[in-house]
XYZ file of C-alpha atoms in Angstrom:
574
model
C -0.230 -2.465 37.739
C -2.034 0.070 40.136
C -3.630 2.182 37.238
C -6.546 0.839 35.548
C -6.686 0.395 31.277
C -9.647 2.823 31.189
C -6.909 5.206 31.844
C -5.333 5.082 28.504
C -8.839 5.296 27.082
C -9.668 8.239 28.558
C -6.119 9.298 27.135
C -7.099 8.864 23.439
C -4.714 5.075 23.533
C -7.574 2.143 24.280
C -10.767 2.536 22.145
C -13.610 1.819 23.781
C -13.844 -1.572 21.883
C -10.377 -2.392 23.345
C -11.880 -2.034 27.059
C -14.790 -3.838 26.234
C -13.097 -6.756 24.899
C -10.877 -6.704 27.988
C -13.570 -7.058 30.216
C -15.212 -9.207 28.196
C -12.332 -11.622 28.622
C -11.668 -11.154 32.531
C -16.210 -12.336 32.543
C -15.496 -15.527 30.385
C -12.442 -16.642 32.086
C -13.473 -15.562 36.110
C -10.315 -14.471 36.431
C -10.031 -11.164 37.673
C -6.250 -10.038 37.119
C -4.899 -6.668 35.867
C -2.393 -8.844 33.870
C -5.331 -10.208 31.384
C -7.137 -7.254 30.961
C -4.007 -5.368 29.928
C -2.876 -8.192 27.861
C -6.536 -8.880 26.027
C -6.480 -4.586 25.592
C -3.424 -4.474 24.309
C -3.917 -7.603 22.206
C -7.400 -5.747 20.349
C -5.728 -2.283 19.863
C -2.397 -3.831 18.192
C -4.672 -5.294 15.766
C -5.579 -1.600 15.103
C -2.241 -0.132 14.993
C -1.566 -3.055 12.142
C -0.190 -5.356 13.844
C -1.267 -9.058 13.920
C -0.584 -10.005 17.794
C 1.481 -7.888 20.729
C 4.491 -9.272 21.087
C 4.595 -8.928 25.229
C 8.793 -9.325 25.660
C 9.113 -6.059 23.960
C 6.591 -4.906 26.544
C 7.532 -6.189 29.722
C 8.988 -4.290 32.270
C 8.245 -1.477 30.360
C 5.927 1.208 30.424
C 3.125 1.548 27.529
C 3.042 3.703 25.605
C 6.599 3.679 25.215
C 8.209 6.723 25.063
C 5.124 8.801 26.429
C 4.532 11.229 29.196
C 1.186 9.122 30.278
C 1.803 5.676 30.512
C 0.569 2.046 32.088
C 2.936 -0.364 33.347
C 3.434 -3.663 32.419
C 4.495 -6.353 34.444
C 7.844 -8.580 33.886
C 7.405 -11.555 30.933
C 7.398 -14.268 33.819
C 4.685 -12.898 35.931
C 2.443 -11.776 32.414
C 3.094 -15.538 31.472
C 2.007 -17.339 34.635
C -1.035 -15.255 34.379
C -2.051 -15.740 30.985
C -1.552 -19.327 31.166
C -3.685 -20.025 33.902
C -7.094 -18.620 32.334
C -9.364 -20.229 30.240
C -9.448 -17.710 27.700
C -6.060 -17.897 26.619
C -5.018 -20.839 24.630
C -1.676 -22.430 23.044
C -1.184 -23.259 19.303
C -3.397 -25.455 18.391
C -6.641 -24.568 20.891
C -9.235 -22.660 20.063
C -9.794 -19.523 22.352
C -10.260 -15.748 21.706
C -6.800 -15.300 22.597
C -3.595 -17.814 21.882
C -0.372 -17.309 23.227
C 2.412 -17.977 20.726
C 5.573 -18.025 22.941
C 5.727 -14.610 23.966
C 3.329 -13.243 20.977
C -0.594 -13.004 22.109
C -3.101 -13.172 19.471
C -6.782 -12.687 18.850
C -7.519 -16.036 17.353
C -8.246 -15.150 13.872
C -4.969 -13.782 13.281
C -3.372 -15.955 14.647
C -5.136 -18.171 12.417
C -4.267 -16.088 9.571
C -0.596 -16.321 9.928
C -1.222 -20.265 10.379
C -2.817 -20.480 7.254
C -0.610 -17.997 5.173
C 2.842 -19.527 6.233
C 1.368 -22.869 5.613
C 0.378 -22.283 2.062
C 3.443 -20.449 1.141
C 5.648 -23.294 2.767
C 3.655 -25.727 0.388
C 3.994 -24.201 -2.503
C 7.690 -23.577 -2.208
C 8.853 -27.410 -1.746
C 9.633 -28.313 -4.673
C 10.327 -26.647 -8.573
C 7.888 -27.162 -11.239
C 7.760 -30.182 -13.298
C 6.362 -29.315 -16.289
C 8.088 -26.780 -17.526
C 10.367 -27.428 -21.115
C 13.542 -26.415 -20.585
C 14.337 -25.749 -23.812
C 12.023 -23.699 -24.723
C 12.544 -21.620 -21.656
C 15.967 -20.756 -22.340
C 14.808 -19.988 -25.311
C 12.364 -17.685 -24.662
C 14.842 -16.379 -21.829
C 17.409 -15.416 -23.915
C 14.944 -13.743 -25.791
C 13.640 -11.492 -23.876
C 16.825 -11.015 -21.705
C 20.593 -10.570 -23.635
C 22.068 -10.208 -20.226
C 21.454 -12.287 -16.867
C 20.183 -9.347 -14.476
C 17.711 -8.980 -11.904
C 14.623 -9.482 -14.562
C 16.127 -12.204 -15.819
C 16.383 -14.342 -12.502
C 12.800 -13.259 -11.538
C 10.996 -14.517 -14.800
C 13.642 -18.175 -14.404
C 11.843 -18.149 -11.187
C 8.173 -17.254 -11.552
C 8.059 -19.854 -14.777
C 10.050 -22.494 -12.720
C 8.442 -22.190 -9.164
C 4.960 -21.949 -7.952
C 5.368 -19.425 -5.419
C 7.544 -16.075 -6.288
C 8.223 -12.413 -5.241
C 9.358 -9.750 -7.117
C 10.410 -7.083 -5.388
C 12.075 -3.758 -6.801
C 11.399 -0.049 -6.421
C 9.906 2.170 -8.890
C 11.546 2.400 -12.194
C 13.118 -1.361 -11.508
C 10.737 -2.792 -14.593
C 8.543 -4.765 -12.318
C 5.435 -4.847 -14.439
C 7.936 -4.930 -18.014
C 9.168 -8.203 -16.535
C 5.735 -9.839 -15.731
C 4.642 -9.332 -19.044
C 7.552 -11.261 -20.617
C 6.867 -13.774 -18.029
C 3.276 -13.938 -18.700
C 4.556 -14.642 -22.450
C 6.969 -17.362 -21.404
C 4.528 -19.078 -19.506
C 1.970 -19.048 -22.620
C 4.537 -20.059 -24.967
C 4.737 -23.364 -22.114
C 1.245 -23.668 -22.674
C -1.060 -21.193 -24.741
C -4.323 -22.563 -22.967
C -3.025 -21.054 -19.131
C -6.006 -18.933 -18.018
C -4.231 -16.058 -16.384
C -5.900 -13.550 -13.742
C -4.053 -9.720 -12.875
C -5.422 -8.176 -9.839
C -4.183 -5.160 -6.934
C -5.784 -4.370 -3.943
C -7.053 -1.165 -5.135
C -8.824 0.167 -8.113
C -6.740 2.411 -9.027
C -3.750 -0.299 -8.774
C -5.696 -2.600 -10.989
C -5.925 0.252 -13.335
C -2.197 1.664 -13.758
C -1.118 -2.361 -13.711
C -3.351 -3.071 -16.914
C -2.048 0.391 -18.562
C 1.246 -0.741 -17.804
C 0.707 -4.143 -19.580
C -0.757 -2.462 -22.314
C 2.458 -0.326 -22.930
C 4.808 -3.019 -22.415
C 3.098 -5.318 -25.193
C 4.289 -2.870 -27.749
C 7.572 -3.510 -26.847
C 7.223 -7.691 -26.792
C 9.615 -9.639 -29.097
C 7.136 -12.126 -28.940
C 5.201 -14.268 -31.568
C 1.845 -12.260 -32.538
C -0.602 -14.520 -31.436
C 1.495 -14.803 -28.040
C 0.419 -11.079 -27.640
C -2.952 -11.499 -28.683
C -3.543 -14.199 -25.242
C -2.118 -12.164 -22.772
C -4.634 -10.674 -20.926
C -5.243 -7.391 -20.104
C -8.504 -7.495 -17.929
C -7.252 -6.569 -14.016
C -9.548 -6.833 -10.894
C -9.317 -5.715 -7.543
C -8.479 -8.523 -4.793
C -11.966 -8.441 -3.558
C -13.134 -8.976 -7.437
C -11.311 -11.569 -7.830
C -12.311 -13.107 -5.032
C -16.443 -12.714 -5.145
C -16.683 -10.263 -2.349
C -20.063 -10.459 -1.029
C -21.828 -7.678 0.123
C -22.454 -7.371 4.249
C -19.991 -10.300 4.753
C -16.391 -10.692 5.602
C -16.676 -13.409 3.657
C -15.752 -13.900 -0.528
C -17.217 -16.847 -2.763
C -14.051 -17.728 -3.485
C -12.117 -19.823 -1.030
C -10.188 -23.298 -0.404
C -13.374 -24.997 -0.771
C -14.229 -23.390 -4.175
C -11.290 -22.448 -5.735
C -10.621 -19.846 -8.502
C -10.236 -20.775 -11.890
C -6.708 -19.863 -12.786
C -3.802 -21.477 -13.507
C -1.520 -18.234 -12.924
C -2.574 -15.371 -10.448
C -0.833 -12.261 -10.480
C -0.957 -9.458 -7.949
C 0.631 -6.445 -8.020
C 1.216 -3.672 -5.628
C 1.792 -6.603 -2.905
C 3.206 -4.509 -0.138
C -0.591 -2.783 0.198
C -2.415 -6.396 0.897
C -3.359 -7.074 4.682
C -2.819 -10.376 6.627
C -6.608 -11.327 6.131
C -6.835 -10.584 2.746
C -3.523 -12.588 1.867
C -4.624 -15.400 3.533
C -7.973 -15.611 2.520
C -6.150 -15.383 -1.456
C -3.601 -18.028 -0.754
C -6.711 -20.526 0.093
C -8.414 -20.028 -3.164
C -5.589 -20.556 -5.433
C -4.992 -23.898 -6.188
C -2.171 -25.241 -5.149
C -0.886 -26.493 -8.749
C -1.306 -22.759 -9.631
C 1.249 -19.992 -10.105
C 0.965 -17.302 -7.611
C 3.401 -13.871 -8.514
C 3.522 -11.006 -6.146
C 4.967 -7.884 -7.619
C 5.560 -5.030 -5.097
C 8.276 -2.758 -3.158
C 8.863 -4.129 0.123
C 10.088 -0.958 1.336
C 7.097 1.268 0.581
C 4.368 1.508 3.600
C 2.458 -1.485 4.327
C -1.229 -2.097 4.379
C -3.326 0.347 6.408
C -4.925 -3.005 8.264
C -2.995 -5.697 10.447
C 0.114 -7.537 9.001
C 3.473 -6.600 7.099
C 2.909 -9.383 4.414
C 5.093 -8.716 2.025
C 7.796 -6.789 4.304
C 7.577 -10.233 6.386
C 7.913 -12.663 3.628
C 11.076 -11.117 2.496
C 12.862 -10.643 5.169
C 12.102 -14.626 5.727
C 14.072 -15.094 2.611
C 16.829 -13.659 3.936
C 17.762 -16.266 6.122
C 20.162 -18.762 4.126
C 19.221 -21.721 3.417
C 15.874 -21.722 3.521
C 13.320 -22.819 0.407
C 11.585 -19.237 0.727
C 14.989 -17.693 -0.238
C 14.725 -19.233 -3.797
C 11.310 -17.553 -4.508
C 12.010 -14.005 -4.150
C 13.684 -11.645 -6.657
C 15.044 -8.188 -5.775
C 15.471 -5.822 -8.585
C 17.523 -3.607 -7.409
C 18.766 -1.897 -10.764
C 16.445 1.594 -12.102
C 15.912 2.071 -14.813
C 13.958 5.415 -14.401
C 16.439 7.104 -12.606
C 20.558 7.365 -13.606
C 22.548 6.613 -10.413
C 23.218 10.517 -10.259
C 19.549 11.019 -9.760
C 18.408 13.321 -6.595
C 15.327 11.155 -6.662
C 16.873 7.858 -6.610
C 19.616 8.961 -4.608
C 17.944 10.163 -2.043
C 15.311 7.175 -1.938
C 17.965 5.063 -1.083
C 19.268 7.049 1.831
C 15.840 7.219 3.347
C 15.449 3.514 3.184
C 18.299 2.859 4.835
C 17.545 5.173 7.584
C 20.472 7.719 6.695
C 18.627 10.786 7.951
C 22.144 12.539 7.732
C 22.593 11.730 3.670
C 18.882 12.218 2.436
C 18.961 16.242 3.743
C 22.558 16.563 2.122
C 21.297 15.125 -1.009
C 17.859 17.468 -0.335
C 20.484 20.482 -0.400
C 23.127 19.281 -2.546
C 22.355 21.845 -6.042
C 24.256 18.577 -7.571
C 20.720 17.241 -7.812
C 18.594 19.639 -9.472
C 15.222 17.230 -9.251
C 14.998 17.187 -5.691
C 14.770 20.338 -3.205
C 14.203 21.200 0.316
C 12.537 23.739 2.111
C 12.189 24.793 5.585
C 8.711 25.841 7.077
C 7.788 25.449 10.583
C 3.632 26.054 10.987
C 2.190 27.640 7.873
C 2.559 27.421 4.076
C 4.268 30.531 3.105
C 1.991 32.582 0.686
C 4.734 31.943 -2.205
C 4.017 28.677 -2.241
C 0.243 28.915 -2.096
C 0.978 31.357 -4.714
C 3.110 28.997 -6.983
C 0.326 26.348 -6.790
C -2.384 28.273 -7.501
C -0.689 29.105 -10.818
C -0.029 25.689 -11.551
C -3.811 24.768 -10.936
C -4.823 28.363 -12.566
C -2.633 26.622 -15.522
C -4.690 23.381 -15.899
C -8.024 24.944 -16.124
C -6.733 27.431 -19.147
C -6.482 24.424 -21.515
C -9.788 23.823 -23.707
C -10.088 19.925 -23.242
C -10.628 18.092 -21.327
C -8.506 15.183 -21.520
C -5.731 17.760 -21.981
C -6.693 19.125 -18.057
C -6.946 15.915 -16.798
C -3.345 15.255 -18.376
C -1.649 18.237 -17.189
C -3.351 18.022 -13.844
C -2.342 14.331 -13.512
C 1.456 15.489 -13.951
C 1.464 17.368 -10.238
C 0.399 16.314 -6.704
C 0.529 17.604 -3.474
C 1.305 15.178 -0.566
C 0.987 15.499 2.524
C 1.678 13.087 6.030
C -2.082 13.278 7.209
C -5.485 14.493 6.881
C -5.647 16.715 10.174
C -4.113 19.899 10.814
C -2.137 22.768 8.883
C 0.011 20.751 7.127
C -2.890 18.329 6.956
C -4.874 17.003 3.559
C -8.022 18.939 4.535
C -6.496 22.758 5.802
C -4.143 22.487 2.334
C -7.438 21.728 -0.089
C -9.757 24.706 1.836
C -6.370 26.971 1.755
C -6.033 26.492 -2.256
C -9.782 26.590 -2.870
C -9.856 29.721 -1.188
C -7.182 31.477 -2.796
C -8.617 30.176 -6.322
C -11.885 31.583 -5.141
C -10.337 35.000 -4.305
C -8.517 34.916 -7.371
C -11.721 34.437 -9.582
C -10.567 31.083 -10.985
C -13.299 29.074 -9.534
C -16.815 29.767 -8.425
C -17.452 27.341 -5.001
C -21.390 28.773 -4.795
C -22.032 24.549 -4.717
C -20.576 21.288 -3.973
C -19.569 20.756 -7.455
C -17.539 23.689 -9.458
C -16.152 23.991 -13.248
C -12.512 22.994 -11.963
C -13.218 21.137 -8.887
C -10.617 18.095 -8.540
C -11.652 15.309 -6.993
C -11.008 11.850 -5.716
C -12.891 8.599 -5.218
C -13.314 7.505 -1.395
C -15.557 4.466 -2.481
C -15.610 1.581 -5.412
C -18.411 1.409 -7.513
C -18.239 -1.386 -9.039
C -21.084 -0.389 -11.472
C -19.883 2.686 -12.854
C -16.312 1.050 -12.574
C -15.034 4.002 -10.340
C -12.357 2.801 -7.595
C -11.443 4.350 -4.266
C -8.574 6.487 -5.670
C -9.244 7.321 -8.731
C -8.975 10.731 -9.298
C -11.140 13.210 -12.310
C -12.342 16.658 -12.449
C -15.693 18.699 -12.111
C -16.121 20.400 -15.713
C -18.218 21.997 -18.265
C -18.961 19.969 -20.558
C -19.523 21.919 -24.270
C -21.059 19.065 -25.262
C -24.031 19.072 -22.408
C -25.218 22.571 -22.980
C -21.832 23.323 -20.663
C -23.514 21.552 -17.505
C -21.121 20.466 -15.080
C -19.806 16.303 -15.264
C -17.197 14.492 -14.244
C -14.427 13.414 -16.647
C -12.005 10.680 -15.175
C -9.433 8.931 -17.442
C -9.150 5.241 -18.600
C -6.976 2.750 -19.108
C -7.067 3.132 -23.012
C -6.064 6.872 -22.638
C -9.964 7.709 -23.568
C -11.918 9.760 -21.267
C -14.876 8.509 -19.093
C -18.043 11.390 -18.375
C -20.069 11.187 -15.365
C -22.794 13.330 -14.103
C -22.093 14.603 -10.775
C -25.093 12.885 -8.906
C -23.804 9.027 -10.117
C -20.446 9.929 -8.393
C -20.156 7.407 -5.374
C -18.164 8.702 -2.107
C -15.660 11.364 -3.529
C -13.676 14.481 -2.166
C -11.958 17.383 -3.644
C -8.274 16.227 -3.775
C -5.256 19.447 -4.938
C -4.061 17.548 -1.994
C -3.872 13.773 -0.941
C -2.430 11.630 1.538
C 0.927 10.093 1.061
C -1.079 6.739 1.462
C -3.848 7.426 -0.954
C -0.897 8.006 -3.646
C 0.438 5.005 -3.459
C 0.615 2.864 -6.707
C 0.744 6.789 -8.413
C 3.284 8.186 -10.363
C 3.165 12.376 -11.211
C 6.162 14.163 -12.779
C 6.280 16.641 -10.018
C 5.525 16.153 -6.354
C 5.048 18.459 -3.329
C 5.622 16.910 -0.166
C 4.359 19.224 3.201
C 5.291 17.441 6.501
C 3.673 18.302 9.647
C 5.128 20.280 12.835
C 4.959 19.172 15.463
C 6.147 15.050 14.835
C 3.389 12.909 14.485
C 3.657 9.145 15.098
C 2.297 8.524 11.357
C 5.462 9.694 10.566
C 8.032 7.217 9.318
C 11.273 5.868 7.374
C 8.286 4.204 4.836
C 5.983 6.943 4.524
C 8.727 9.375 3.539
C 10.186 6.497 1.033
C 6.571 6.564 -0.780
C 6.065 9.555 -0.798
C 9.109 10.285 -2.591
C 8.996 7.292 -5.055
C 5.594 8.769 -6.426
C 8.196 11.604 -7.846
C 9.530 10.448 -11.669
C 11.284 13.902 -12.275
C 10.692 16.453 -9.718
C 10.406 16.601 -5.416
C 10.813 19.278 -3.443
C 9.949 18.796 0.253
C 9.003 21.354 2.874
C 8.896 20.819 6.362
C 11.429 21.264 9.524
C 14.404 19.715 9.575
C 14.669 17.892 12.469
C 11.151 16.531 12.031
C 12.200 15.315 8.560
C 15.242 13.191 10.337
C 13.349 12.048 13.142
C 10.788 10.749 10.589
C 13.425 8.851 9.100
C 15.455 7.015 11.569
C 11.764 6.195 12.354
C 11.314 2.504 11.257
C 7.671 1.248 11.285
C 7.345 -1.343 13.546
C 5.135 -4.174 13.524
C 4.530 -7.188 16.050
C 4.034 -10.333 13.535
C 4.806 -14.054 13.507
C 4.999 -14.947 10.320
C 8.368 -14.182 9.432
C 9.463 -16.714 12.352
C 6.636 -19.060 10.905
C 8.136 -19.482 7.415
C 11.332 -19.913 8.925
């Protein structure tokens, strides 16, 4: 390698963190070799790039990054090896250095550590069935709550019977209707359980106890079954004790929570760390559910938990593979649904299908449109008299309702198809227009979205509310946001933590959202955020309407792209 790491810093690749731990490693081990400083930079930035270690035989002999006019090379697997081995930094499974070398996988320590831990605890808790369940009354309660033997029916046999289960389904599969029959099943096993619903976000925690709440009405179920399931939801870090300035929760394996059933929903969005550090403090006698869609995007830190765990289960034969439920049937969507339709092209990569489908006037909920650089003024036009259209109803709860029905997403923050150019480009024309007044920071109709949780004012990064007169203040301007009862929560502006105006978010800030109708801009030229997953959420946060506008080419490119992540863990519970 004749061309120093710094040069892929100075390229925008290597943060400056990445060098530094680089040469930090080539001073602790006095070995001064290209090899290990490309290895120990490449091992810091994957971490970055959300992966848990860099897997160095996809690497070697290779050029990085791959596919890129400005590149480093890397040298062949043997030679990298040899290298490696020989410093004093670098350890095997089992040591403990900054870096171990898994095979052909190289780790920062911690996550390798992570992945230890994790596989470990889920390979415990999957040995062996349950022994204290009553048959009879499960079959019972089974039949009950399922006349025929589908995919919900399977997944609450094996959350009541196992310790450890998945269920994984897109939207509209009844993920969250089938927990709460389970919950019900397991209290009718035992009405003193204590119970404990959580998501990684605030907003997740939110929409998972409204959904609770509206599947209880529906519960053929004894009363006071109804009356014990609960309906408090945390975030992870809640749950856990997080503790402020520290990495670190007061939960853990040495001081366990106090459940004998832990739920998590929205699985798909939880990191490597934060998995693992959750798998040590539930007990091991405990339940643990994960609800999610493996298919959606994964977390924005290192790790593919959920993505990983699954595809584990695929291999026959193994005790993983009778954890984890796929629901697989919607019942949102009819199976001549645009939506669904075209969902399922895009996970499978079928670029070809999902713009046929986009184009097909058979599907009247889903539509495509081309633009190369620039919103056309139509468009702006069309949303401005959709958001024009909120702001002419009196209350409001009924603003916050019809807002909540419409989103615009888009692939990134940066550029013109970008979060922040689409929010200035609609305030603007609703300034021109006369529908707003922006002479301050906050505005009567001024939509905006929670960057930061504040845990006081129970406000969660993601919620969304609005800026608005309020008649009842002498018409000075507060913040309404919803709650989960369908009541409306006031704030005045000042008590707001972090927040930013939002007619537009991020396909990854929508996640665990649902709106009627959804606007999806992709960028031009391709970016590298682009993927098979991000297009698949994006489009799942659609329940009746999607039209998408970008180029066409970009839009296919962005689906035979498959996010990929170097990880051990799969392997691990293997």
């Amino acid at each position: 390698m004749s061309i120093p790491i710094e040069y892929l810093r100075d390229l925008g690749v290597f943060s400056d963190l990445d060098i530094y731990f680089a040469k930090l490693m080539e001073r602790l081990s006095a070995c001064h070799h290209e090899h290990l400083l490309l290895g120990a930079a490449l091992a810091s930035h994957f971490t970055t790039e959300g992966s848990s270690c860099v897997d160095l035989d996809k690497l070697a002999h290779q050029s990085y990054p791959l596919h890129a006019v400005n590149t480093i090379p890397c040298p062949s697997l043997s030679q990298w090896l040899k290298i490696l081995h020989k410093t004093t930094v670098v350890g095997q499974p089992g040591d403990y250095t900054p870096l171990i070398l898994d095979n052909h996988r190289l780790y920062l320590y911690r996550y390798w550590n992570y992945e230890q831990q994790l596989s470990a605890q889920i390979r415990y808790r999957i040995r062996e069935p349950r022994s204290d369940v009553n048959q009879e009354r499960l079959k019972e309660g089974l039949s009950r709550f399922f006349p025929e033997k589908n995919g919900q029916y399977y997944a609450a046999l094996t959350a009541v019977q196992r310790h450890f289960c998945i269920i994984s389904g897109g939207p509209g599969t009844g993920k969250t209707s089938t927990v709460v029959k389970i919950l019900a099943l397991l209290l009718e096993q035992n009405k003193k359980l204590s119970i404990a619903l959580a998501a990684p976000t605030g907003k997740a925690a939110v929409r998972l106890q409204e959904s609770i709440t509206q599947a209880l009405q529906q519960l053929n179920c004894a009363p006071h079954i109804k009356t014990i399931i609960p309906l408090d939801t945390y975030t992870i870090h809640r749950l856990l004790g997080s503790q402020s300035d520290s990495p670190y929760f007061r939960s853990h394996a040495g001081n366990l929570l106090p459940y004998d059933v832990v739920v998590i929903d929205e699985a798909s969005m939880v990191d490597l760390a934060l998995m693992d550090k959750l798998a040590q403090a539930i007990p091991k006698k405990s339940r643990w559910i994960l609800l999610g869609d493996k298919d959606q995007l994964a977390s924005v830190e290192a790790g593919t938990v959920l993505g990983d765990i699954c595809e584990a289960g695929k291999e026959k034969g193994t005790l993983l593979q009778d954890s984890i439920v796929l629901l697989e049937k919607s019942y949102r969507f009819s199976q001549d649904s645009g939506i669904w339709n075209l969902a399922q092209a895009v996970k499978q990569g079928d670029s070809k299908t999902a713009f046929q489908i986009l184009n097909d006037e058979q599907y009247s909920d889903v539509q495509w449109h081309s633009v190369d650089h620039r919103l056309p003024h139509d468009l702006i036009t069309e949303i401005v008299s959709y958001f024009s259209h909120c702001l002419e109803q009196k209350i409001p709860k009924d603003i916050l309702q019809a807002f909540e029905k419409f989103r615009i997403l888009c692939a990134s923050r940066l550029g013109r198809m970008g979060v922040k150019a689409v929010n200035r480009r609609i305030e603007d024309e609703l300034r021109t227009l006369g529908r707003i007044n922006t002479y301050s920071r906050w505005y009567h109709g001024r939509p905006i979205m929670i960057s930061h949780n504040d845990y006081t004012h129970q406000l969660f990064n993601g919620d969304v509310g609005i800026i608005l007169r309020n008649p009842e203040k002498r018409y000075e301007l507060q913040a309404f946001f919803p709650d989960s009862k369908g009541d409306i929560r006031v704030f005045w502006p000042n008590r707001l933590p972090e927040h930013e105006t939002v007619y537009a978010m991020t396909i990854h800030k929508s996640q665990g959202s649902e709106f009627d109708k959804v606007l999806m801009l992709l960028p031009n030229p391709f970016l590298p955020i682009l993927s098979r997953e991000l297009i698949y959420t994006g489009l799942t946060r659609a329940k009746k309407n999607m039209s998408i506008w970008g180029n066409e080419s970009i839009f296919k490119e962005a689906i035979s792209h498959k996010v990929s992540r170097s990880s051990g863990l799969r392997e691990q519970l293997i």
